[in-house]
Amino acid sequence: MTRFVQQPDYEGAEFIDLSMASATFREVDLSGARMHGVLLLNADIDGAIDGLRINGVEIMPLIEAELDRLHPERLRLRPTTPETMRDAVDVIEELWHATVRRASALPEEAVYRSVNDEWSLAQTLRHTIFVVDAWYGHAAALRPNPFHPIGVPASFTTNGAEFGIDESAAPTLGEILAVRAERIADLRSYLAEVTQEELDRVRGPNTAIGCPSPAERTAAKCLQVIFSDEWAHVQFANRDLATLEQEYA
């Protein structure tokens, strides 16, 4: 299979009378793309999608409504108050505990296996550590050095080593879960005392090197990013576990 990696030459390009059947697009920016007369049969798309119109219909509101119907816990992951924030932490912890229990029924190696070039479960859990460090420790709490070395940033974050990420780290599942538990306990401690005024106060930017980029944000908005990301990644993990379960059956 031909691979095209980090080639910005295609921005603004036109693709006419070509076959891209069975092609894979990973971490590709398709913002502003225009597709006319395309065949899009049995395709599978996930990502940050907004304003997408198909045959004249904006589809994201329809998708969001259907996801809420299929996964009613999502309604609890849009918190705005200290109480609903604490409940949202409960939701994500329940989801991850169920996923880790599911993985424990497989051979130990399965936790570290990639499916279709996606992150393994271990890497996904390490990414959730990074997300809490980024959006709570860095963006909301404005800490100078919030990043744990075993965290896994998104692929577009290429300077993780500069703010403490150990790209060679290979922690065990037990070590990953222990660090994640520390992060969740830290978040719970903050939410146990935080006031509505503090959640809604605009703070920052944090000028220390890290992720996300410096900007003024409320703690509420930062924590909402965490809950949204956690939910999405637990879905990815369970999707890949289903494939692994079939392989090990």
PDB file of C-alpha atoms in Angstrom:
ATOM      1  CA  MET A   1       0.000   0.000   0.000  1.00  0.00           C
ATOM      2  CA  THR A   2       1.371   3.412  -0.945  1.00  0.00           C
ATOM      3  CA  ARG A   3       1.748   5.768   2.042  1.00  0.00           C
ATOM      4  CA  PHE A   4       1.720   9.558   1.875  1.00  0.00           C
ATOM      5  CA  VAL A   5       2.919  10.988   5.198  1.00  0.00           C
ATOM      6  CA  GLN A   6       3.150  14.665   6.196  1.00  0.00           C
ATOM      7  CA  GLN A   7       2.960  15.998   2.664  1.00  0.00           C
ATOM      8  CA  PRO A   8       1.187  19.381   2.733  1.00  0.00           C
ATOM      9  CA  ASP A   9       1.374  19.589  -1.068  1.00  0.00           C
ATOM     10  CA  TYR A  10      -2.242  18.452  -1.347  1.00  0.00           C
ATOM     11  CA  GLU A  11      -3.750  21.567   0.246  1.00  0.00           C
ATOM     12  CA  GLY A  12      -6.080  23.108  -2.316  1.00  0.00           C
ATOM     13  CA  ALA A  13      -5.485  20.248  -4.751  1.00  0.00           C
ATOM     14  CA  GLU A  14      -8.154  18.740  -6.980  1.00  0.00           C
ATOM     15  CA  PHE A  15      -8.669  14.981  -7.283  1.00  0.00           C
ATOM     16  CA  ILE A  16     -10.650  14.165 -10.424  1.00  0.00           C
ATOM     17  CA  ASP A  17     -11.683  10.783 -11.840  1.00  0.00           C
ATOM     18  CA  LEU A  18      -9.587   8.854  -9.314  1.00  0.00           C
ATOM     19  CA  SER A  19     -10.272   5.756  -7.262  1.00  0.00           C
ATOM     20  CA  MET A  20      -9.558   6.033  -3.542  1.00  0.00           C
ATOM     21  CA  ALA A  21     -11.530   2.906  -2.726  1.00  0.00           C
ATOM     22  CA  SER A  22     -10.386   1.304   0.563  1.00  0.00           C
ATOM     23  CA  ALA A  23      -7.976   4.184   1.244  1.00  0.00           C
ATOM     24  CA  THR A  24      -7.207   5.078   4.859  1.00  0.00           C
ATOM     25  CA  PHE A  25      -7.063   8.686   6.046  1.00  0.00           C
ATOM     26  CA  ARG A  26      -5.557   9.068   9.528  1.00  0.00           C
ATOM     27  CA  GLU A  27      -4.999  12.437  11.237  1.00  0.00           C
ATOM     28  CA  VAL A  28      -5.795  14.151   7.931  1.00  0.00           C
ATOM     29  CA  ASP A  29      -7.201  17.695   7.809  1.00  0.00           C
ATOM     30  CA  LEU A  30     -10.173  17.699   5.419  1.00  0.00           C
ATOM     31  CA  SER A  31     -11.525  21.080   6.570  1.00  0.00           C
ATOM     32  CA  GLY A  32     -13.241  22.886   3.727  1.00  0.00           C
ATOM     33  CA  ALA A  33     -13.124  19.827   1.461  1.00  0.00           C
ATOM     34  CA  ARG A  34     -15.657  19.742  -1.370  1.00  0.00           C
ATOM     35  CA  MET A  35     -16.749  16.378  -2.719  1.00  0.00           C
ATOM     36  CA  HIS A  36     -19.087  16.258  -5.692  1.00  0.00           C
ATOM     37  CA  GLY A  37     -20.369  13.192  -7.452  1.00  0.00           C
ATOM     38  CA  VAL A  38     -18.511  10.907  -5.072  1.00  0.00           C
ATOM     39  CA  LEU A  39     -19.178   7.280  -4.238  1.00  0.00           C
ATOM     40  CA  LEU A  40     -19.042   6.874  -0.475  1.00  0.00           C
ATOM     41  CA  LEU A  41     -20.363   3.379   0.135  1.00  0.00           C
ATOM     42  CA  ASN A  42     -19.677   1.480   3.366  1.00  0.00           C
ATOM     43  CA  ALA A  43     -17.290   4.198   4.553  1.00  0.00           C
ATOM     44  CA  ASP A  44     -16.374   4.653   8.224  1.00  0.00           C
ATOM     45  CA  ILE A  45     -15.592   8.159   9.490  1.00  0.00           C
ATOM     46  CA  ASP A  46     -14.771   9.360  12.990  1.00  0.00           C
ATOM     47  CA  GLY A  47     -13.215  12.611  14.083  1.00  0.00           C
ATOM     48  CA  ALA A  48     -13.926  16.255  14.845  1.00  0.00           C
ATOM     49  CA  ILE A  49     -16.789  16.964  12.464  1.00  0.00           C
ATOM     50  CA  ASP A  50     -18.771  20.201  12.357  1.00  0.00           C
ATOM     51  CA  GLY A  51     -20.673  21.916   9.575  1.00  0.00           C
ATOM     52  CA  LEU A  52     -20.534  18.850   7.312  1.00  0.00           C
ATOM     53  CA  ARG A  53     -23.355  18.831   4.796  1.00  0.00           C
ATOM     54  CA  ILE A  54     -24.294  15.727   2.840  1.00  0.00           C
ATOM     55  CA  ASN A  55     -26.726  16.185  -0.019  1.00  0.00           C
ATOM     56  CA  GLY A  56     -27.611  19.584   1.437  1.00  0.00           C
ATOM     57  CA  VAL A  57     -28.264  18.368   4.981  1.00  0.00           C
ATOM     58  CA  GLU A  58     -26.042  19.297   7.927  1.00  0.00           C
ATOM     59  CA  ILE A  59     -25.532  15.947   9.578  1.00  0.00           C
ATOM     60  CA  MET A  60     -23.726  16.595  12.869  1.00  0.00           C
ATOM     61  CA  PRO A  61     -26.890  17.522  14.836  1.00  0.00           C
ATOM     62  CA  LEU A  62     -28.440  14.268  13.624  1.00  0.00           C
ATOM     63  CA  ILE A  63     -25.362  12.268  14.622  1.00  0.00           C
ATOM     64  CA  GLU A  64     -25.181  13.897  18.047  1.00  0.00           C
ATOM     65  CA  ALA A  65     -28.855  13.152  18.712  1.00  0.00           C
ATOM     66  CA  GLU A  66     -28.419   9.515  17.708  1.00  0.00           C
ATOM     67  CA  LEU A  67     -25.274   9.146  19.827  1.00  0.00           C
ATOM     68  CA  ASP A  68     -27.176  10.537  22.814  1.00  0.00           C
ATOM     69  CA  ARG A  69     -29.926   7.987  22.206  1.00  0.00           C
ATOM     70  CA  LEU A  70     -27.476   5.109  21.934  1.00  0.00           C
ATOM     71  CA  HIS A  71     -25.276   6.314  24.798  1.00  0.00           C
ATOM     72  CA  PRO A  72     -27.449   8.205  27.314  1.00  0.00           C
ATOM     73  CA  GLU A  73     -24.447   8.647  29.635  1.00  0.00           C
ATOM     74  CA  ARG A  74     -23.276  11.346  27.213  1.00  0.00           C
ATOM     75  CA  LEU A  75     -25.935  13.642  28.647  1.00  0.00           C
ATOM     76  CA  ARG A  76     -24.061  13.532  31.969  1.00  0.00           C
ATOM     77  CA  LEU A  77     -20.774  14.455  30.285  1.00  0.00           C
ATOM     78  CA  ARG A  78     -21.714  18.073  29.518  1.00  0.00           C
ATOM     79  CA  PRO A  79     -21.416  19.420  33.053  1.00  0.00           C
ATOM     80  CA  THR A  80     -21.514  23.082  33.983  1.00  0.00           C
ATOM     81  CA  THR A  81     -21.662  23.014  37.799  1.00  0.00           C
ATOM     82  CA  PRO A  82     -19.400  21.529  40.487  1.00  0.00           C
ATOM     83  CA  GLU A  83     -21.996  18.850  41.253  1.00  0.00           C
ATOM     84  CA  THR A  84     -22.431  17.789  37.635  1.00  0.00           C
ATOM     85  CA  MET A  85     -18.660  17.883  37.140  1.00  0.00           C
ATOM     86  CA  ARG A  86     -18.247  15.399  39.995  1.00  0.00           C
ATOM     87  CA  ASP A  87     -20.916  13.213  38.427  1.00  0.00           C
ATOM     88  CA  ALA A  88     -19.118  13.336  35.078  1.00  0.00           C
ATOM     89  CA  VAL A  89     -15.952  11.997  36.713  1.00  0.00           C
ATOM     90  CA  ASP A  90     -18.028   9.108  38.066  1.00  0.00           C
ATOM     91  CA  VAL A  91     -19.311   8.391  34.563  1.00  0.00           C
ATOM     92  CA  ILE A  92     -15.898   8.223  32.906  1.00  0.00           C
ATOM     93  CA  GLU A  93     -14.493   6.107  35.722  1.00  0.00           C
ATOM     94  CA  GLU A  94     -17.379   3.643  35.423  1.00  0.00           C
ATOM     95  CA  LEU A  95     -16.791   3.394  31.677  1.00  0.00           C
ATOM     96  CA  TRP A  96     -13.046   2.819  32.003  1.00  0.00           C
ATOM     97  CA  HIS A  97     -13.376   0.339  34.842  1.00  0.00           C
ATOM     98  CA  ALA A  98     -15.761  -1.715  32.688  1.00  0.00           C
ATOM     99  CA  THR A  99     -13.368  -1.543  29.734  1.00  0.00           C
ATOM    100  CA  VAL A 100     -10.347  -2.613  31.779  1.00  0.00           C
ATOM    101  CA  ARG A 101     -12.356  -5.497  33.267  1.00  0.00           C
ATOM    102  CA  ARG A 102     -13.294  -6.534  29.743  1.00  0.00           C
ATOM    103  CA  ALA A 103      -9.637  -6.469  28.683  1.00  0.00           C
ATOM    104  CA  SER A 104      -8.626  -8.526  31.719  1.00  0.00           C
ATOM    105  CA  ALA A 105     -10.486 -11.508  30.238  1.00  0.00           C
ATOM    106  CA  LEU A 106      -8.002 -11.542  27.331  1.00  0.00           C
ATOM    107  CA  PRO A 107      -4.366 -12.653  27.383  1.00  0.00           C
ATOM    108  CA  GLU A 108      -2.105 -10.030  28.955  1.00  0.00           C
ATOM    109  CA  GLU A 109      -0.466  -9.221  25.620  1.00  0.00           C
ATOM    110  CA  ALA A 110      -3.785  -7.953  24.228  1.00  0.00           C
ATOM    111  CA  VAL A 111      -3.528  -4.770  26.290  1.00  0.00           C
ATOM    112  CA  TYR A 112      -0.416  -3.785  24.329  1.00  0.00           C
ATOM    113  CA  ARG A 113      -1.625  -4.824  20.884  1.00  0.00           C
ATOM    114  CA  SER A 114      -2.619  -2.356  18.187  1.00  0.00           C
ATOM    115  CA  VAL A 115      -5.668  -2.966  16.016  1.00  0.00           C
ATOM    116  CA  ASN A 116      -5.630  -1.450  12.521  1.00  0.00           C
ATOM    117  CA  ASP A 117      -2.669   0.779  13.460  1.00  0.00           C
ATOM    118  CA  GLU A 118      -4.652   2.465  16.236  1.00  0.00           C
ATOM    119  CA  TRP A 119      -3.356   2.927  19.773  1.00  0.00           C
ATOM    120  CA  SER A 120      -3.329  -0.143  21.989  1.00  0.00           C
ATOM    121  CA  LEU A 121      -5.453  -0.051  25.129  1.00  0.00           C
ATOM    122  CA  ALA A 122      -2.306   0.723  27.136  1.00  0.00           C
ATOM    123  CA  GLN A 123      -1.474   3.657  24.867  1.00  0.00           C
ATOM    124  CA  THR A 124      -5.047   4.913  24.985  1.00  0.00           C
ATOM    125  CA  LEU A 125      -5.029   4.909  28.782  1.00  0.00           C
ATOM    126  CA  ARG A 126      -1.695   6.740  28.717  1.00  0.00           C
ATOM    127  CA  HIS A 127      -3.300   9.313  26.416  1.00  0.00           C
ATOM    128  CA  THR A 128      -6.059   9.935  28.971  1.00  0.00           C
ATOM    129  CA  ILE A 129      -3.335  10.730  31.505  1.00  0.00           C
ATOM    130  CA  PHE A 130      -1.921  13.279  29.085  1.00  0.00           C
ATOM    131  CA  VAL A 131      -5.368  14.791  28.481  1.00  0.00           C
ATOM    132  CA  VAL A 132      -5.948  15.352  32.197  1.00  0.00           C
ATOM    133  CA  ASP A 133      -2.466  16.833  32.551  1.00  0.00           C
ATOM    134  CA  ALA A 134      -3.038  19.101  29.547  1.00  0.00           C
ATOM    135  CA  TRP A 135      -6.550  20.356  30.175  1.00  0.00           C
ATOM    136  CA  TYR A 136      -6.637  20.312  33.974  1.00  0.00           C
ATOM    137  CA  GLY A 137      -3.011  20.595  35.136  1.00  0.00           C
ATOM    138  CA  HIS A 138      -1.800  22.909  32.369  1.00  0.00           C
ATOM    139  CA  ALA A 139      -4.818  24.817  31.051  1.00  0.00           C
ATOM    140  CA  ALA A 140      -7.057  25.048  34.140  1.00  0.00           C
ATOM    141  CA  ALA A 141      -4.722  24.819  37.140  1.00  0.00           C
ATOM    142  CA  LEU A 142      -1.919  26.696  35.294  1.00  0.00           C
ATOM    143  CA  ARG A 143       0.782  24.435  36.735  1.00  0.00           C
ATOM    144  CA  PRO A 144       4.303  24.897  35.343  1.00  0.00           C
ATOM    145  CA  ASN A 145       5.163  21.183  35.024  1.00  0.00           C
ATOM    146  CA  PRO A 146       1.986  19.083  35.061  1.00  0.00           C
ATOM    147  CA  PHE A 147       2.936  16.391  32.549  1.00  0.00           C
ATOM    148  CA  HIS A 148       3.688  12.837  33.636  1.00  0.00           C
ATOM    149  CA  PRO A 149       6.449  11.216  31.540  1.00  0.00           C
ATOM    150  CA  ILE A 150       4.305   8.218  30.522  1.00  0.00           C
ATOM    151  CA  GLY A 151       1.525  10.347  29.044  1.00  0.00           C
ATOM    152  CA  VAL A 152       0.920   9.923  25.319  1.00  0.00           C
ATOM    153  CA  PRO A 153       0.092  13.121  23.394  1.00  0.00           C
ATOM    154  CA  ALA A 154      -1.865  13.223  20.155  1.00  0.00           C
ATOM    155  CA  SER A 155       0.280  12.619  17.085  1.00  0.00           C
ATOM    156  CA  PHE A 156       0.242  16.297  16.106  1.00  0.00           C
ATOM    157  CA  THR A 157       2.069  17.166  19.351  1.00  0.00           C
ATOM    158  CA  THR A 158       5.624  16.609  18.205  1.00  0.00           C
ATOM    159  CA  ASN A 159       7.518  18.401  20.990  1.00  0.00           C
ATOM    160  CA  GLY A 160       6.347  16.366  23.970  1.00  0.00           C
ATOM    161  CA  ALA A 161       9.905  15.724  25.128  1.00  0.00           C
ATOM    162  CA  GLU A 162      10.317  19.466  25.693  1.00  0.00           C
ATOM    163  CA  PHE A 163       7.706  19.426  28.440  1.00  0.00           C
ATOM    164  CA  GLY A 164       8.549  16.127  30.048  1.00  0.00           C
ATOM    165  CA  ILE A 165       7.084  13.325  27.946  1.00  0.00           C
ATOM    166  CA  ASP A 166       9.301  10.236  27.786  1.00  0.00           C
ATOM    167  CA  GLU A 167       8.750   8.934  24.268  1.00  0.00           C
ATOM    168  CA  SER A 168      10.648   5.721  25.080  1.00  0.00           C
ATOM    169  CA  ALA A 169       8.528   4.859  28.117  1.00  0.00           C
ATOM    170  CA  ALA A 170       6.998   1.379  28.181  1.00  0.00           C
ATOM    171  CA  PRO A 171       5.046   1.170  31.449  1.00  0.00           C
ATOM    172  CA  THR A 172       3.067  -1.869  32.508  1.00  0.00           C
ATOM    173  CA  LEU A 173      -0.705  -1.735  32.688  1.00  0.00           C
ATOM    174  CA  GLY A 174      -0.484  -1.635  36.479  1.00  0.00           C
ATOM    175  CA  GLU A 175       1.823   1.381  36.347  1.00  0.00           C
ATOM    176  CA  ILE A 176      -0.464   3.136  33.871  1.00  0.00           C
ATOM    177  CA  LEU A 177      -3.558   2.550  35.989  1.00  0.00           C
ATOM    178  CA  ALA A 178      -1.766   3.776  39.105  1.00  0.00           C
ATOM    179  CA  VAL A 179      -0.805   7.088  37.453  1.00  0.00           C
ATOM    180  CA  ARG A 180      -4.278   7.479  36.004  1.00  0.00           C
ATOM    181  CA  ALA A 181      -5.783   6.882  39.457  1.00  0.00           C
ATOM    182  CA  GLU A 182      -3.559   9.644  40.861  1.00  0.00           C
ATOM    183  CA  ARG A 183      -4.744  12.043  38.162  1.00  0.00           C
ATOM    184  CA  ILE A 184      -8.400  11.234  38.759  1.00  0.00           C
ATOM    185  CA  ALA A 185      -7.957  11.598  42.529  1.00  0.00           C
ATOM    186  CA  ASP A 186      -6.343  15.015  41.969  1.00  0.00           C
ATOM    187  CA  LEU A 187      -9.262  16.070  39.778  1.00  0.00           C
ATOM    188  CA  ARG A 188     -11.792  14.827  42.334  1.00  0.00           C
ATOM    189  CA  SER A 189     -10.010  16.769  45.085  1.00  0.00           C
ATOM    190  CA  TYR A 190     -10.277  19.962  43.038  1.00  0.00           C
ATOM    191  CA  LEU A 191     -13.955  19.397  42.256  1.00  0.00           C
ATOM    192  CA  ALA A 192     -14.761  18.648  45.896  1.00  0.00           C
ATOM    193  CA  GLU A 193     -13.896  22.237  46.828  1.00  0.00           C
ATOM    194  CA  VAL A 194     -14.384  24.298  43.669  1.00  0.00           C
ATOM    195  CA  THR A 195     -17.103  26.948  43.500  1.00  0.00           C
ATOM    196  CA  GLN A 196     -19.249  27.891  40.528  1.00  0.00           C
ATOM    197  CA  GLU A 197     -17.471  31.237  40.416  1.00  0.00           C
ATOM    198  CA  GLU A 198     -14.096  29.513  40.176  1.00  0.00           C
ATOM    199  CA  LEU A 199     -15.304  27.166  37.412  1.00  0.00           C
ATOM    200  CA  ASP A 200     -16.548  30.101  35.350  1.00  0.00           C
ATOM    201  CA  ARG A 201     -13.580  32.405  35.981  1.00  0.00           C
ATOM    202  CA  VAL A 202     -11.480  33.101  32.900  1.00  0.00           C
ATOM    203  CA  ARG A 203      -7.872  32.300  33.677  1.00  0.00           C
ATOM    204  CA  GLY A 204      -4.562  32.045  31.894  1.00  0.00           C
ATOM    205  CA  PRO A 205      -2.978  31.839  29.546  1.00  0.00           C
ATOM    206  CA  ASN A 206      -0.403  29.415  30.922  1.00  0.00           C
ATOM    207  CA  THR A 207       2.801  30.504  29.219  1.00  0.00           C
ATOM    208  CA  ALA A 208       4.806  27.455  30.364  1.00  0.00           C
ATOM    209  CA  ILE A 209       5.652  25.117  27.511  1.00  0.00           C
ATOM    210  CA  GLY A 210       3.028  22.444  27.068  1.00  0.00           C
ATOM    211  CA  CYS A 211      -0.322  21.646  25.524  1.00  0.00           C
ATOM    212  CA  PRO A 212      -2.827  23.115  24.747  1.00  0.00           C
ATOM    213  CA  SER A 213      -1.413  26.332  23.346  1.00  0.00           C
ATOM    214  CA  PRO A 214      -1.667  29.435  25.562  1.00  0.00           C
ATOM    215  CA  ALA A 215      -5.141  30.994  25.670  1.00  0.00           C
ATOM    216  CA  GLU A 216      -7.614  32.412  28.142  1.00  0.00           C
ATOM    217  CA  ARG A 217     -10.062  29.699  29.217  1.00  0.00           C
ATOM    218  CA  THR A 218     -12.500  28.857  31.992  1.00  0.00           C
ATOM    219  CA  ALA A 219     -11.937  25.749  34.071  1.00  0.00           C
ATOM    220  CA  ALA A 220     -15.413  24.577  33.050  1.00  0.00           C
ATOM    221  CA  LYS A 221     -14.493  24.585  29.360  1.00  0.00           C
ATOM    222  CA  CYS A 222     -11.199  22.809  30.053  1.00  0.00           C
ATOM    223  CA  LEU A 223     -12.829  20.040  32.058  1.00  0.00           C
ATOM    224  CA  GLN A 224     -15.537  19.587  29.429  1.00  0.00           C
ATOM    225  CA  VAL A 225     -12.763  18.803  26.924  1.00  0.00           C
ATOM    226  CA  ILE A 226     -11.509  16.079  29.264  1.00  0.00           C
ATOM    227  CA  PHE A 227     -14.920  14.440  29.583  1.00  0.00           C
ATOM    228  CA  SER A 228     -15.553  14.557  25.841  1.00  0.00           C
ATOM    229  CA  ASP A 229     -12.136  13.096  25.051  1.00  0.00           C
ATOM    230  CA  GLU A 230     -12.439  10.382  27.695  1.00  0.00           C
ATOM    231  CA  TRP A 231     -15.780   9.248  26.296  1.00  0.00           C
ATOM    232  CA  ALA A 232     -14.493   9.140  22.728  1.00  0.00           C
ATOM    233  CA  HIS A 233     -11.411   7.123  23.635  1.00  0.00           C
ATOM    234  CA  VAL A 234     -13.275   4.586  25.712  1.00  0.00           C
ATOM    235  CA  GLN A 235     -15.429   3.988  22.621  1.00  0.00           C
ATOM    236  CA  PHE A 236     -12.298   3.470  20.505  1.00  0.00           C
ATOM    237  CA  ALA A 237     -10.895   1.083  23.104  1.00  0.00           C
ATOM    238  CA  ASN A 238     -14.060  -1.013  23.203  1.00  0.00           C
ATOM    239  CA  ARG A 239     -14.232  -1.069  19.408  1.00  0.00           C
ATOM    240  CA  ASP A 240     -10.736  -2.545  19.239  1.00  0.00           C
ATOM    241  CA  LEU A 241     -11.366  -4.918  22.135  1.00  0.00           C
ATOM    242  CA  ALA A 242     -14.227  -6.413  20.135  1.00  0.00           C
ATOM    243  CA  THR A 243     -11.753  -7.226  17.347  1.00  0.00           C
ATOM    244  CA  LEU A 244      -9.258  -8.722  19.800  1.00  0.00           C
ATOM    245  CA  GLU A 245     -11.962 -10.820  21.437  1.00  0.00           C
ATOM    246  CA  GLN A 246     -12.743 -12.363  18.092  1.00  0.00           C
ATOM    247  CA  GLU A 247      -9.067 -13.086  17.439  1.00  0.00           C
ATOM    248  CA  TYR A 248      -8.546 -14.758  20.810  1.00  0.00           C
ATOM    249  CA  ALA A 249     -11.839 -16.675  20.817  1.00  0.00           C
TER     250      ALA A 249
END
